[in-house]
Amino acid sequence: MCGIIGIYSNSPVNKKLFYGLSSLQHRGQEACGITVSKGDSLKREKGMGMVNEVFKESNLSELDGNIGIGHVRYSTSGGSYDYNTQPLMGFSKGEEISLSHNGNLINHQILRTRLEEEGMMFQTTIDTEVILFLIARYYQKGDIVEAIKKTMDVIEGAYSIVLLLQDKLVAFRDPHGIRPLVLGESKDGDVIISSENAPVEIIGTKVKRDILPGEIVVVDSSGVNSYFYEKTKRPKHCIFEYVYFSRDDATLDKVNSYNFRRRCGETLSKEAPCDVDLVVPVPDSGIPSAIGYSQETKIPFAEGLVKNRYVGRSFIKPTQEEREMAVKLKLNPLRHVVEGKKIVLIDDSIVRGTTSRNLIRRMREAGAKEVHLRITSPPVVNQCYYGIDTPSRMNLIAANHSVEEMRELIGADSLAFISIEGMQKATLIDGDKFCKACFDGKYPVDPIII
Ligand code: SF4
């Protein structure tokens, strides 16, 4: 998972990109970068670490252009190395191109091998470089929209992309629109394109709409122009964005994450009621769901876990050891709230099961009499190939155990998950516009497993 942003403005974009990337920090904390156009050339700064670690007044002031793109990274393809940080940069027809990508190509290994056989030498190990190379190759003819369409003929999988030329900001989204991409415009002419609406609103621009599946948006001195890839497919937006990944204030493809999470809590209270004293959320994404569960059942809501907001999200740490330490650092039970009480913990998902086991053990140590667990997504039984770092099936607890076995393994008094239908209904959108493959195995683009 990653976060991307692009801004076209009449004034310097360096600080706006910095603030925008900071508001996307939850989408990736390993590395970040910014490229701006100085008119006749591009200038890039990037590095490993959080946005406020990589960017200081000194290097930010060097990025003095009016068009720019940025990226925050969590590695799902390639390793967590400096050379894999984005935006990437390359040359075509003597012109520089820079590119930031959110998503994952399923056929990048095949394409990479083919390109290597043609003599291409890669500088990174990420799929994004394949996209950059193909666009640069097809851009030789001078038409960026045609170059992108030709690239889309070849690449398969999930991609939301912002691309920078000397005089243009370009954005495009894969034919299913798997990963999100939002477009905003201000009265004074700033255009901002971002993975979520938060950067748009924080910078003072209004969200105009989502960029559509298969849409290519070009922003330059002539304004905002939209083109479409002819082979656009049915929308299949990632439902996991609303379950876990996006901010509560995100509204992506017409679904607000906070309301979705609250409705999932309400639904779960009907599908899996529980005779307890308190409803306790696992912060942050569990909070709206616990509010929904509590309001529906009239069981009091209580904050029974203190969150340390100065450590990162456990799921987006690359190794298991780091994830376990992050959970301990991040969440601590409130003994005086839970002691002697029967509680239901509301969490967004169970992936490996280690976080849940750890939390339940520590709730009992803090004196909770009973600890029930309710999960606002169905069991994760399949791997994601489109850019969310769910592990292989072998490491997914739900892929290898029944609900009762899971309950025993994590040590809960009871365990229940929302149904796939209940989760779908919580979007308030009719029809099947969402990818739910990690829950139901119906992949919108067949994964290529080498
Ligand atoms: Fe999202 Fe799951 Fe589909 Fe991946 S498989 S895109 S996580 S819904």
PDB file of N, CA and C and ligand atoms in Angstrom, residues 1 158 178-179 236-241 380 382-390 423 434-444, ligand 1:
ATOM      1  N   MET A   1       0.832  -1.191   0.000  1.00  0.00           N
ATOM      2  CA  MET A   1       0.000   0.000   0.000  1.00  0.00           C
ATOM      3  C   MET A   1       0.864   1.236   0.000  1.00  0.00           C
ATOM      4  N   ALA A 158      -3.504  -3.730 -10.375  1.00  0.00           N
ATOM      5  CA  ALA A 158      -4.046  -2.529  -9.731  1.00  0.00           C
ATOM      6  C   ALA A 158      -3.036  -1.398  -9.849  1.00  0.00           C
ATOM      7  N   ILE A 178      -9.255  -0.316  -8.997  1.00  0.00           N
ATOM      8  CA  ILE A 178      -9.085  -1.078  -7.748  1.00  0.00           C
ATOM      9  C   ILE A 178      -8.576  -0.172  -6.625  1.00  0.00           C
ATOM     10  N   ARG A 179      -7.527   0.584  -6.889  1.00  0.00           N
ATOM     11  CA  ARG A 179      -7.020   1.512  -5.869  1.00  0.00           C
ATOM     12  C   ARG A 179      -7.649   2.892  -6.085  1.00  0.00           C
ATOM     13  N   LYS A 236     -14.239  -2.336  -9.695  1.00  0.00           N
ATOM     14  CA  LYS A 236     -13.967  -3.310  -8.631  1.00  0.00           C
ATOM     15  C   LYS A 236     -13.073  -2.622  -7.594  1.00  0.00           C
ATOM     16  N   HIS A 237     -13.676  -1.686  -6.872  1.00  0.00           N
ATOM     17  CA  HIS A 237     -12.900  -0.929  -5.887  1.00  0.00           C
ATOM     18  C   HIS A 237     -12.588  -1.822  -4.683  1.00  0.00           C
ATOM     19  N   CYS A 238     -11.411  -1.667  -4.139  1.00  0.00           N
ATOM     20  CA  CYS A 238     -10.978  -2.491  -3.002  1.00  0.00           C
ATOM     21  C   CYS A 238     -11.823  -2.161  -1.763  1.00  0.00           C
ATOM     22  N   ILE A 239     -12.582  -3.147  -1.275  1.00  0.00           N
ATOM     23  CA  ILE A 239     -13.447  -2.904  -0.106  1.00  0.00           C
ATOM     24  C   ILE A 239     -12.624  -2.800   1.180  1.00  0.00           C
ATOM     25  N   PHE A 240     -11.406  -3.330   1.126  1.00  0.00           N
ATOM     26  CA  PHE A 240     -10.543  -3.284   2.314  1.00  0.00           C
ATOM     27  C   PHE A 240     -10.122  -1.856   2.657  1.00  0.00           C
ATOM     28  N   GLU A 241     -10.199  -0.956   1.665  1.00  0.00           N
ATOM     29  CA  GLU A 241      -9.926   0.460   1.940  1.00  0.00           C
ATOM     30  C   GLU A 241     -10.853   0.974   3.047  1.00  0.00           C
ATOM     31  N   VAL A 380     -10.437 -13.322   6.440  1.00  0.00           N
ATOM     32  CA  VAL A 380      -9.515 -13.124   5.301  1.00  0.00           C
ATOM     33  C   VAL A 380      -8.921 -14.490   4.949  1.00  0.00           C
ATOM     34  N   ASN A 382      -7.916 -15.316   1.574  1.00  0.00           N
ATOM     35  CA  ASN A 382      -7.111 -15.297   0.342  1.00  0.00           C
ATOM     36  C   ASN A 382      -6.124 -14.142   0.373  1.00  0.00           C
ATOM     37  N   GLN A 383      -5.038 -14.351  -0.336  1.00  0.00           N
ATOM     38  CA  GLN A 383      -4.008 -13.327  -0.444  1.00  0.00           C
ATOM     39  C   GLN A 383      -4.472 -12.213  -1.380  1.00  0.00           C
ATOM     40  N   CYS A 384      -4.031 -10.984  -1.108  1.00  0.00           N
ATOM     41  CA  CYS A 384      -4.288  -9.881  -2.043  1.00  0.00           C
ATOM     42  C   CYS A 384      -3.100  -9.768  -2.988  1.00  0.00           C
ATOM     43  N   TYR A 385      -3.391  -9.665  -4.288  1.00  0.00           N
ATOM     44  CA  TYR A 385      -2.321  -9.492  -5.280  1.00  0.00           C
ATOM     45  C   TYR A 385      -2.295  -8.071  -5.826  1.00  0.00           C
ATOM     46  N   TYR A 386      -3.102  -7.197  -5.229  1.00  0.00           N
ATOM     47  CA  TYR A 386      -3.264  -5.860  -5.808  1.00  0.00           C
ATOM     48  C   TYR A 386      -2.718  -4.752  -4.925  1.00  0.00           C
ATOM     49  N   GLY A 387      -1.799  -5.084  -4.034  1.00  0.00           N
ATOM     50  CA  GLY A 387      -1.121  -4.001  -3.337  1.00  0.00           C
ATOM     51  C   GLY A 387      -1.439  -3.846  -1.860  1.00  0.00           C
ATOM     52  N   ILE A 388      -2.239  -4.767  -1.281  1.00  0.00           N
ATOM     53  CA  ILE A 388      -2.392  -4.757   0.182  1.00  0.00           C
ATOM     54  C   ILE A 388      -1.579  -5.934   0.692  1.00  0.00           C
ATOM     55  N   ASP A 389      -0.802  -5.693   1.716  1.00  0.00           N
ATOM     56  CA  ASP A 389       0.175  -6.691   2.128  1.00  0.00           C
ATOM     57  C   ASP A 389      -0.431  -7.775   3.013  1.00  0.00           C
ATOM     58  N   THR A 390      -1.470  -8.464   2.518  1.00  0.00           N
ATOM     59  CA  THR A 390      -1.911  -9.648   3.250  1.00  0.00           C
ATOM     60  C   THR A 390      -0.920 -10.755   2.924  1.00  0.00           C
ATOM     61  N   MET A 423     -21.332  -6.865   5.033  1.00  0.00           N
ATOM     62  CA  MET A 423     -20.295  -5.879   4.703  1.00  0.00           C
ATOM     63  C   MET A 423     -20.653  -5.151   3.407  1.00  0.00           C
ATOM     64  N   PHE A 434     -17.337  -3.887  -5.952  1.00  0.00           N
ATOM     65  CA  PHE A 434     -16.174  -3.937  -5.071  1.00  0.00           C
ATOM     66  C   PHE A 434     -15.404  -5.239  -5.232  1.00  0.00           C
ATOM     67  N   CYS A 435     -14.085  -5.109  -5.152  1.00  0.00           N
ATOM     68  CA  CYS A 435     -13.254  -6.306  -5.039  1.00  0.00           C
ATOM     69  C   CYS A 435     -13.351  -6.768  -3.597  1.00  0.00           C
ATOM     70  N   LYS A 436     -13.682  -8.050  -3.405  1.00  0.00           N
ATOM     71  CA  LYS A 436     -13.726  -8.640  -2.061  1.00  0.00           C
ATOM     72  C   LYS A 436     -12.930  -9.948  -2.081  1.00  0.00           C
ATOM     73  N   ALA A 437     -11.964 -10.014  -3.011  1.00  0.00           N
ATOM     74  CA  ALA A 437     -11.301 -11.295  -3.285  1.00  0.00           C
ATOM     75  C   ALA A 437     -10.615 -11.890  -2.060  1.00  0.00           C
ATOM     76  N   CYS A 438     -10.121 -11.053  -1.159  1.00  0.00           N
ATOM     77  CA  CYS A 438      -9.456 -11.644   0.010  1.00  0.00           C
ATOM     78  C   CYS A 438     -10.465 -12.357   0.908  1.00  0.00           C
ATOM     79  N   PHE A 439     -11.760 -12.059   0.709  1.00  0.00           N
ATOM     80  CA  PHE A 439     -12.806 -12.741   1.481  1.00  0.00           C
ATOM     81  C   PHE A 439     -13.502 -13.843   0.671  1.00  0.00           C
ATOM     82  N   ASP A 440     -13.728 -13.578  -0.653  1.00  0.00           N
ATOM     83  CA  ASP A 440     -14.519 -14.557  -1.420  1.00  0.00           C
ATOM     84  C   ASP A 440     -13.744 -15.226  -2.570  1.00  0.00           C
ATOM     85  N   GLY A 441     -12.510 -14.828  -2.780  1.00  0.00           N
ATOM     86  CA  GLY A 441     -11.676 -15.481  -3.801  1.00  0.00           C
ATOM     87  C   GLY A 441     -12.012 -15.099  -5.237  1.00  0.00           C
ATOM     88  N   LYS A 442     -12.934 -14.131  -5.423  1.00  0.00           N
ATOM     89  CA  LYS A 442     -13.285 -13.739  -6.806  1.00  0.00           C
ATOM     90  C   LYS A 442     -12.398 -12.580  -7.245  1.00  0.00           C
ATOM     91  N   TYR A 443     -11.269 -12.903  -7.839  1.00  0.00           N
ATOM     92  CA  TYR A 443     -10.308 -11.876  -8.248  1.00  0.00           C
ATOM     93  C   TYR A 443     -10.760 -11.191  -9.530  1.00  0.00           C
ATOM     94  N   PRO A 444     -10.808  -9.859  -9.556  1.00  0.00           N
ATOM     95  CA  PRO A 444     -11.203  -9.174 -10.781  1.00  0.00           C
ATOM     96  C   PRO A 444     -10.209  -9.382 -11.926  1.00  0.00           C
TER      97      PRO A 444
HETATM   98 FE1  SF4 B   1      -8.735  -5.175  -1.539  1.00  0.00          FE
HETATM   99 FE2  SF4 B   1      -8.913  -7.722  -0.757  1.00  0.00          FE
HETATM  100 FE3  SF4 B   1      -9.347  -7.049  -3.304  1.00  0.00          FE
HETATM  101 FE4  SF4 B   1      -6.903  -6.881  -2.280  1.00  0.00          FE
HETATM  102  S1  SF4 B   1      -8.103  -8.757  -2.584  1.00  0.00           S
HETATM  103  S2  SF4 B   1      -7.892  -5.373  -3.589  1.00  0.00           S
HETATM  104  S3  SF4 B   1      -7.333  -6.244  -0.176  1.00  0.00           S
HETATM  105  S4  SF4 B   1     -10.560  -6.449  -1.493  1.00  0.00           S
END
